Amino acid sequence: LQVAVVKAVEVAIETFDRDYLGVDVNIGEISFNIFVGRLFVSNVKVDNPEGYSSDGLLTADTFILDLNMVRTILSLGREIEVTELKVVGVAANLEFNGYLWGKSNAMTILENLKSSTTRPKGDIQPVYDFWHSQNNEHTFHCEPAWPGEERKDVQFFAYTQQAPQTEPVYDFWNHYYQEHIFRIGESQSMLEKK
């Protein structure tokens, strides 16, 4: 679990920094103490958005996050609650893009974050567990629910359109067993691609 948490944080930062903040976030080292649920992220640097000249927006020696491990374990890692966040050794470079007035680098990143969370569908969306009681079947897909289904919890997040360095997952219908099968790759006998 310790290695998995560290890897998940690395992947999350590498995947979502440009998508959500519009800038790169560089990190030095990540460590996790599973016994107390404490995550350390060291040597953090948040780059400046385009159009700003200083070295970066923010640097921090260490981010320390205390996690609710009971909730994380009981949800099988789907829910991570940060109970406390401490930042040590912070330096921020506030810069404006005009001579007297203008927008700051911090405001630009906040606008990027706001626009990324209100962006129309087409990027990363939640994939839900849907239950169809008549077919006695779970299916996993983005909203909306298919006829006869009841939406359950979010299971993971996925791109709605194929992104670079990813493989598409297809929905196949098995006529013999009367069920959906989700898999990577082309259809096999008895499977119809949906």
XYZ file of N, CA and C in Angstrom:
582
model
N 0.841 -1.207 0.000
C 0.000 0.000 0.000
C 0.875 1.257 0.000
N 1.976 1.190 0.727
C 2.864 2.348 0.821
C 3.405 2.738 -0.554
N 3.900 1.769 -1.296
C 4.433 2.027 -2.632
C 3.323 2.486 -3.569
N 2.141 1.889 -3.441
C 1.008 2.251 -4.303
C 0.586 3.698 -4.092
N 0.564 4.155 -2.846
C 0.174 5.542 -2.559
C 1.189 6.511 -3.166
N 2.482 6.223 -2.989
C 3.522 7.093 -3.546
C 3.408 7.156 -5.066
N 3.236 6.000 -5.710
C 3.112 5.957 -7.176
C 1.855 6.697 -7.635
N 0.745 6.531 -6.916
C -0.508 7.207 -7.284
C -0.355 8.727 -7.220
N 0.357 9.224 -6.204
C 0.572 10.669 -6.090
C 1.443 11.165 -7.240
N 2.502 10.421 -7.569
C 3.358 10.803 -8.695
C 2.571 10.869 -9.991
N 1.786 9.840 -10.259
C 1.001 9.790 -11.491
C -0.027 10.913 -11.524
N -0.680 11.172 -10.396
C -1.688 12.238 -10.344
C -1.072 13.593 -10.649
N 0.081 13.877 -10.068
C 0.728 15.171 -10.310
C 1.167 15.279 -11.763
N 1.788 14.219 -12.294
C 2.253 14.246 -13.682
C 1.096 14.345 -14.677
N -0.039 13.753 -14.345
C -1.174 13.721 -15.263
C -1.992 15.002 -15.220
N -2.216 15.529 -14.023
C -3.204 16.587 -13.886
C -2.640 17.994 -13.743
N -1.316 18.150 -13.584
C -0.811 19.504 -13.377
C -1.108 20.405 -14.567
N -0.764 19.982 -15.768
C -1.036 20.803 -16.966
C -2.528 20.846 -17.291
N -3.231 19.718 -17.106
C -4.662 19.672 -17.425
C -5.471 20.619 -16.559
N -5.134 20.729 -15.283
C -5.952 21.515 -14.368
C -5.347 22.876 -14.027
N -4.042 22.951 -13.830
C -3.417 24.224 -13.474
C -2.885 24.975 -14.680
N -2.604 24.249 -15.760
C -2.056 24.862 -16.959
C -0.552 25.061 -16.893
N 0.108 24.521 -15.866
C 1.557 24.641 -15.697
C 2.101 23.303 -15.183
N 3.412 23.153 -15.280
C 4.049 21.970 -14.713
C 4.263 22.160 -13.217
N 4.085 21.061 -12.474
C 4.422 21.018 -11.060
C 5.534 19.994 -10.921
N 6.692 20.437 -10.467
C 7.858 19.559 -10.327
C 8.023 19.176 -8.867
N 8.325 17.904 -8.631
C 8.510 17.432 -7.265
C 9.835 16.695 -7.160
N 10.439 16.789 -5.993
C 11.706 16.111 -5.766
C 11.504 14.691 -5.298
N 10.900 14.524 -4.130
C 10.754 13.196 -3.542
C 9.406 13.090 -2.844
N 8.837 11.883 -2.885
C 7.579 11.596 -2.192
C 7.836 10.421 -1.261
N 7.396 10.551 -0.018
C 7.478 9.420 0.904
C 6.165 9.342 1.679
N 5.859 8.146 2.169
C 4.586 7.914 2.849
C 4.809 7.005 4.040
N 4.317 7.425 5.199
C 4.359 6.604 6.403
C 2.971 6.020 6.604
N 2.843 4.740 6.292
C 1.535 4.084 6.328
C 0.979 3.976 7.745
N 1.871 3.912 8.745
C 1.428 3.699 10.120
C 0.696 4.901 10.693
N 1.078 6.089 10.271
C 0.398 7.296 10.762
C -0.383 7.995 9.654
N -0.295 7.486 8.424
C -1.037 8.081 7.320
C -0.505 9.444 6.917
N 0.811 9.608 6.936
C 1.411 10.900 6.627
C 2.183 10.819 5.314
N 1.867 11.749 4.410
C 2.502 11.825 3.096
C 3.392 13.061 3.053
N 4.646 12.882 2.631
C 5.603 13.979 2.507
C 5.917 14.174 1.028
N 5.769 15.394 0.537
C 6.139 15.740 -0.833
C 7.174 16.856 -0.719
N 8.412 16.552 -1.137
C 9.526 17.484 -0.929
C 9.948 18.167 -2.219
N 10.529 19.363 -2.051
C 11.093 20.147 -3.160
C 10.075 20.359 -4.280
N 9.003 21.034 -3.945
C 7.913 21.286 -4.886
C 8.129 22.631 -5.565
N 7.964 22.646 -6.885
C 8.064 23.895 -7.638
C 6.904 23.958 -8.623
N 6.130 25.041 -8.543
C 5.024 25.287 -9.473
C 5.515 26.305 -10.487
N 5.591 25.903 -11.754
C 6.076 26.799 -12.808
C 5.093 27.937 -13.053
N 5.584 28.968 -13.713
C 4.755 30.104 -14.094
C 3.962 29.775 -15.349
N 2.777 30.373 -15.504
C 2.052 30.245 -16.774
C 2.797 30.984 -17.884
N 2.456 30.684 -19.118
C 3.066 31.395 -20.259
C 2.772 32.888 -20.149
N 3.766 33.694 -20.535
C 3.598 35.142 -20.499
C 4.173 35.790 -19.251
N 4.698 34.995 -18.337
C 5.314 35.529 -17.120
C 6.781 35.113 -17.120
N 7.662 35.988 -16.602
C 9.097 35.774 -16.798
C 9.846 35.252 -15.581
N 9.308 35.355 -14.387
C 10.059 34.890 -13.220
C 10.203 33.370 -13.255
N 11.110 32.873 -12.437
C 11.489 31.456 -12.456
C 10.307 30.520 -12.199
N 9.399 30.908 -11.360
C 8.232 30.070 -11.068
C 7.285 30.815 -10.161
N 6.079 30.291 -10.009
C 5.095 30.929 -9.141
C 5.382 30.616 -7.681
N 5.702 29.347 -7.391
C 5.790 28.942 -6.002
C 6.808 27.825 -5.836
N 7.548 27.877 -4.735
C 8.396 26.753 -4.331
C 8.080 26.463 -2.868
N 8.215 25.197 -2.500
C 8.011 24.793 -1.106
C 8.988 23.674 -0.797
N 9.571 23.750 0.399
C 10.479 22.679 0.812
C 9.720 21.367 0.982
N 8.573 21.428 1.665
C 7.827 20.204 1.944
C 6.336 20.488 2.085
N 5.524 19.622 1.491
C 4.099 19.541 1.766
C 3.907 18.310 2.637
N 3.226 18.454 3.774
C 2.943 17.323 4.656
C 1.430 17.170 4.720
N 0.943 16.000 4.303
C -0.490 15.729 4.292
C -0.783 14.567 5.228
N -1.690 14.786 6.173
C -2.160 13.707 7.036
C -3.446 13.162 6.424
N -3.482 11.853 6.212
C -4.615 11.202 5.561
C -5.428 10.385 6.558
N -6.730 10.313 6.329
C -7.610 9.444 7.107
C -7.459 8.037 6.540
N -6.586 7.233 7.152
C -6.272 5.910 6.609
C -7.443 4.947 6.706
N -8.285 5.079 7.731
C -9.443 4.189 7.850
C -10.356 4.368 6.641
N -10.632 5.604 6.304
C -11.497 5.878 5.153
C -10.855 5.395 3.849
N -9.544 5.621 3.704
C -8.834 5.197 2.494
C -8.877 3.685 2.339
N -8.642 2.961 3.424
C -8.642 1.492 3.367
C -10.047 0.950 3.136
N -11.032 1.473 3.857
C -12.405 0.978 3.702
C -12.981 1.251 2.314
N -12.515 2.309 1.662
C -12.995 2.626 0.307
C -12.111 1.986 -0.759
N -11.161 1.155 -0.324
C -10.209 0.513 -1.244
C -9.447 1.542 -2.079
N -9.144 2.680 -1.467
C -8.349 3.710 -2.120
C -9.130 4.650 -3.019
N -10.445 4.477 -3.118
C -11.243 5.353 -3.986
C -11.495 6.718 -3.343
N -11.432 6.767 -2.009
C -11.634 8.027 -1.298
C -10.396 8.317 -0.466
N -9.859 9.515 -0.636
C -8.711 9.944 0.150
C -9.076 11.255 0.821
N -9.130 11.232 2.133
C -9.474 12.422 2.907
C -8.209 12.982 3.539
N -7.914 14.236 3.243
C -6.778 14.925 3.844
C -7.306 15.620 5.094
N -6.820 15.195 6.262
C -7.291 15.777 7.518
C -6.473 16.989 7.932
N -5.237 17.070 7.458
C -4.401 18.226 7.765
C -3.367 18.415 6.669
N -3.117 19.665 6.313
C -2.110 20.010 5.312
C -1.183 21.056 5.924
N 0.111 20.772 5.872
C 1.111 21.710 6.378
C 2.131 21.923 5.273
N 2.476 23.191 5.007
C 3.455 23.535 3.984
C 4.619 24.236 4.681
N 5.837 23.737 4.427
C 7.038 24.261 5.080
C 7.944 24.890 4.024
N 8.474 26.077 4.334
C 9.444 26.728 3.457
C 8.862 27.196 2.144
N 7.807 28.010 2.204
C 7.127 28.483 1.003
C 7.711 29.803 0.535
N 7.928 29.911 -0.769
C 8.320 31.179 -1.400
C 7.446 31.345 -2.636
N 6.822 32.514 -2.749
C 5.945 32.778 -3.885
C 6.441 34.006 -4.640
N 6.376 33.944 -5.968
C 6.725 35.069 -6.839
C 5.455 35.575 -7.485
N 4.910 36.657 -6.981
C 3.709 37.239 -7.563
C 4.137 38.205 -8.656
N 3.652 37.965 -9.859
C 4.064 38.756 -11.023
C 2.820 39.165 -11.799
N 2.858 40.367 -12.383
C 1.739 40.869 -13.172
C 2.168 40.991 -14.631
N 1.213 40.800 -15.548
C 1.556 40.841 -16.971
C 1.378 42.222 -17.601
N 1.199 43.257 -16.810
C 1.105 44.624 -17.316
C 2.096 45.520 -16.595
N 2.302 46.738 -17.109
C 3.255 47.650 -16.478
C 2.732 48.168 -15.143
N 1.498 48.653 -15.128
C 0.915 49.145 -13.882
C -0.196 48.221 -13.385
N -0.957 47.719 -14.300
C -2.071 46.842 -13.963
C -1.972 45.603 -14.843
N -2.675 44.634 -14.475
C -2.705 43.415 -15.270
C -3.072 42.233 -14.397
N -3.104 41.110 -15.017
C -3.477 39.890 -14.311
C -2.217 39.251 -13.729
N -2.340 38.722 -12.513
C -1.190 38.092 -11.864
C -1.034 36.645 -12.320
N 0.159 36.107 -12.119
C 0.400 34.709 -12.431
C -0.470 33.793 -11.562
N -0.682 34.171 -10.311
C -1.546 33.376 -9.423
C -2.989 33.382 -9.928
N -3.478 34.538 -10.368
C -4.845 34.636 -10.886
C -4.993 33.804 -12.166
N -3.972 33.792 -13.012
C -4.010 32.993 -14.247
C -4.155 31.507 -13.919
N -3.408 31.026 -12.921
C -3.507 29.613 -12.532
C -4.875 29.320 -11.927
N -5.396 30.237 -11.110
C -6.740 30.026 -10.541
C -7.802 29.986 -11.635
N -7.678 30.837 -12.652
C -8.622 30.808 -13.776
C -8.497 29.491 -14.553
N -7.257 28.999 -14.738
C -7.066 27.698 -15.399
C -7.760 26.597 -14.612
N -7.602 26.616 -13.299
C -8.223 25.606 -12.451
C -9.742 25.681 -12.535
N -10.275 26.895 -12.475
C -11.727 27.070 -12.540
C -12.272 26.602 -13.890
N -11.601 26.956 -14.978
C -12.101 26.556 -16.303
C -11.965 25.051 -16.518
N -10.967 24.419 -15.884
C -10.801 22.973 -16.066
C -11.891 22.191 -15.358
N -12.430 22.727 -14.262
C -13.483 22.009 -13.542
C -14.864 22.262 -14.136
N -15.000 23.288 -14.989
C -16.281 23.552 -15.634
C -16.223 23.247 -17.126
N -15.132 22.632 -17.564
C -14.927 22.302 -18.969
C -16.021 21.340 -19.442
N -16.511 21.487 -20.667
C -17.523 20.558 -21.151
C -16.969 19.146 -21.244
N -17.883 18.181 -21.268
C -17.485 16.774 -21.360
C -16.612 16.558 -22.583
N -15.687 15.610 -22.456
C -14.783 15.338 -23.551
C -13.379 15.094 -23.061
N -13.118 15.401 -21.797
C -11.799 15.099 -21.261
C -11.952 13.978 -20.233
N -11.530 14.162 -19.017
C -11.624 13.110 -18.001
C -12.971 13.222 -17.295
N -13.694 12.109 -17.251
C -15.018 12.073 -16.635
C -15.119 10.887 -15.677
N -16.000 10.967 -14.673
C -16.175 9.832 -13.771
C -16.874 8.666 -14.477
N -16.424 7.463 -14.169
C -17.066 6.239 -14.648
C -17.768 5.628 -13.439
N -19.081 5.440 -13.570
C -19.899 4.958 -12.464
C -20.174 3.466 -12.597
N -20.503 2.870 -11.463
C -21.047 1.516 -11.415
C -22.558 1.676 -11.541
N -23.156 1.078 -12.574
C -24.601 1.096 -12.749
C -25.131 -0.317 -12.530
N -26.261 -0.425 -11.848
C -26.870 -1.728 -11.573
C -28.193 -1.833 -12.325
N -28.355 -2.942 -13.061
C -29.599 -3.230 -13.770
C -30.207 -4.453 -13.100
N -31.242 -4.236 -12.274
C -31.804 -5.333 -11.471
C -32.499 -6.394 -12.329
N -33.131 -6.000 -13.427
C -33.817 -6.975 -14.279
C -32.808 -7.913 -14.956
N -31.683 -7.367 -15.409
C -30.644 -8.184 -16.050
C -29.666 -8.773 -15.036
N -29.778 -8.336 -13.761
C -28.873 -8.791 -12.716
C -27.419 -8.544 -13.132
N -27.136 -7.282 -13.538
C -25.846 -6.984 -14.150
C -25.343 -5.605 -13.742
N -24.030 -5.534 -13.488
C -23.333 -4.264 -13.304
C -22.744 -3.847 -14.644
N -22.825 -2.572 -14.954
C -22.091 -2.020 -16.088
C -21.331 -0.803 -15.584
N -20.283 -0.440 -16.291
C -19.420 0.658 -15.873
C -19.259 1.607 -17.045
N -19.780 2.824 -16.895
C -19.698 3.811 -17.971
C -19.995 5.197 -17.422
N -19.784 6.215 -18.259
C -20.104 7.593 -17.887
C -21.623 7.781 -17.938
N -22.079 8.889 -17.360
C -23.504 9.207 -17.426
C -23.900 9.515 -18.853
N -25.150 9.358 -19.215
C -26.312 9.024 -18.397
C -26.473 7.514 -18.221
N -27.358 7.152 -17.292
C -27.678 5.740 -17.085
C -28.396 5.194 -18.310
N -28.142 3.927 -18.626
C -28.863 3.276 -19.707
C -30.245 2.881 -19.187
N -31.208 2.629 -20.071
C -32.567 2.293 -19.612
C -32.561 1.128 -18.613
N -33.267 1.339 -17.496
C -33.407 0.302 -16.473
C -32.285 0.264 -15.454
N -31.309 1.164 -15.571
C -30.164 1.127 -14.655
C -30.329 2.108 -13.501
N -29.678 1.772 -12.394
C -29.598 2.645 -11.229
C -28.127 2.989 -11.010
N -27.827 4.286 -10.921
C -26.438 4.711 -10.751
C -25.972 4.461 -9.322
N -24.765 3.904 -9.215
C -24.125 3.680 -7.908
C -22.939 4.642 -7.781
N -21.845 4.200 -7.191
C -20.704 5.068 -6.898
C -19.754 5.225 -8.078
N -18.932 6.289 -8.018
C -17.842 6.476 -8.975
C -16.825 5.365 -8.727
N -16.375 4.723 -9.806
C -15.386 3.644 -9.686
C -13.993 4.115 -10.081
N -13.916 4.955 -11.112
C -12.644 5.496 -11.564
C -12.940 6.620 -12.540
N -11.898 7.239 -13.073
C -12.051 8.319 -14.041
C -11.402 7.878 -15.347
N -11.977 8.311 -16.464
C -11.455 7.904 -17.770
C -11.686 9.021 -18.781
N -10.881 8.982 -19.839
C -11.077 9.907 -20.948
C -12.286 9.453 -21.754
N -13.102 10.407 -22.200
C -14.247 10.053 -23.034
C -13.842 9.915 -24.498
N -12.723 10.505 -24.884
C -12.138 10.342 -26.209
C -10.728 9.808 -26.012
N -10.247 8.992 -26.940
C -8.923 8.420 -26.766
C -7.863 9.517 -26.698
N -7.034 9.445 -25.672
C -5.952 10.401 -25.459
C -4.625 9.736 -25.826
N -3.583 10.537 -26.066
C -2.277 9.950 -26.385
C -1.808 8.992 -25.292
N -1.168 7.929 -25.689
C -0.608 6.908 -24.808
C -1.665 6.202 -23.969
N -2.873 6.056 -24.513
C -3.929 5.295 -23.844
C -4.511 4.291 -24.827
N -5.227 3.317 -24.290
C -5.919 2.327 -25.113
C -7.412 2.452 -24.860
N -8.238 2.412 -25.903
C -9.681 2.501 -25.685
C -10.232 1.202 -25.098
N -11.255 1.339 -24.278
C -11.991 0.197 -23.730
C -13.330 0.171 -24.439
N -13.686 -0.989 -24.997
C -14.923 -1.127 -25.766
C -15.973 -1.862 -24.958
N -17.223 -1.546 -25.243
C -18.379 -2.244 -24.687
C -18.826 -3.258 -25.732
N -18.806 -4.541 -25.376
C -19.268 -5.600 -26.266
C -20.517 -6.249 -25.670
N -21.393 -6.701 -26.544
C -22.581 -7.417 -26.099
C -22.425 -8.890 -26.484
N -22.547 -9.769 -25.468
C -22.472 -11.205 -25.684
C -23.895 -11.732 -25.816
N -24.278 -12.125 -27.054
C -25.647 -12.586 -27.295
C -25.954 -13.877 -26.549
N -24.988 -14.774 -26.440
C -25.227 -16.071 -25.807
C -25.529 -15.901 -24.320
N -24.701 -15.131 -23.621
C -24.878 -14.939 -22.177
C -25.765 -13.735 -21.844
N -26.135 -12.953 -22.859
C -26.979 -11.774 -22.672
C -26.373 -10.825 -21.640
N -25.104 -10.440 -21.869
C -24.444 -9.539 -20.935
C -23.424 -8.669 -21.660
N -23.089 -7.555 -21.011
C -22.058 -6.648 -21.511
C -20.692 -7.143 -21.052
N -19.698 -6.973 -21.922
C -18.313 -7.265 -21.588
C -17.500 -6.046 -22.001
N -16.655 -5.573 -21.105
C -15.837 -4.400 -21.369
C -14.389 -4.859 -21.476
N -13.744 -4.528 -22.615
C -12.368 -4.985 -22.791
C -11.645 -4.101 -23.796
N -10.314 -4.205 -23.772
C -9.466 -3.531 -24.741
C -9.336 -4.442 -25.945
N -9.371 -3.886 -27.142
C -9.136 -4.683 -28.337
C -10.389 -4.944 -29.150
N -10.189 -5.711 -30.188
C -11.263 -5.970 -31.133
C -12.188 -7.091 -30.668
N -13.295 -7.204 -31.340
C -14.324 -8.166 -31.007
C -13.860 -9.598 -31.277
N -14.390 -10.532 -30.462
C -14.197 -11.954 -30.687
C -15.525 -12.535 -31.137
N -15.547 -13.819 -31.480
C -16.809 -14.430 -31.892
C -17.818 -14.307 -30.761
N -19.062 -14.177 -31.109
C -20.201 -14.044 -30.205
C -20.257 -12.690 -29.519
N -19.366 -11.758 -29.845
C -19.402 -10.441 -29.241
C -19.684 -9.392 -30.297
N -20.594 -8.513 -29.983
C -20.950 -7.408 -30.877
C -20.492 -6.112 -30.231
N -19.666 -5.327 -30.975
C -19.180 -4.051 -30.440
C -20.327 -3.050 -30.403
N -20.484 -2.403 -29.267
C -21.534 -1.394 -29.100
C -21.013 -0.009 -29.389
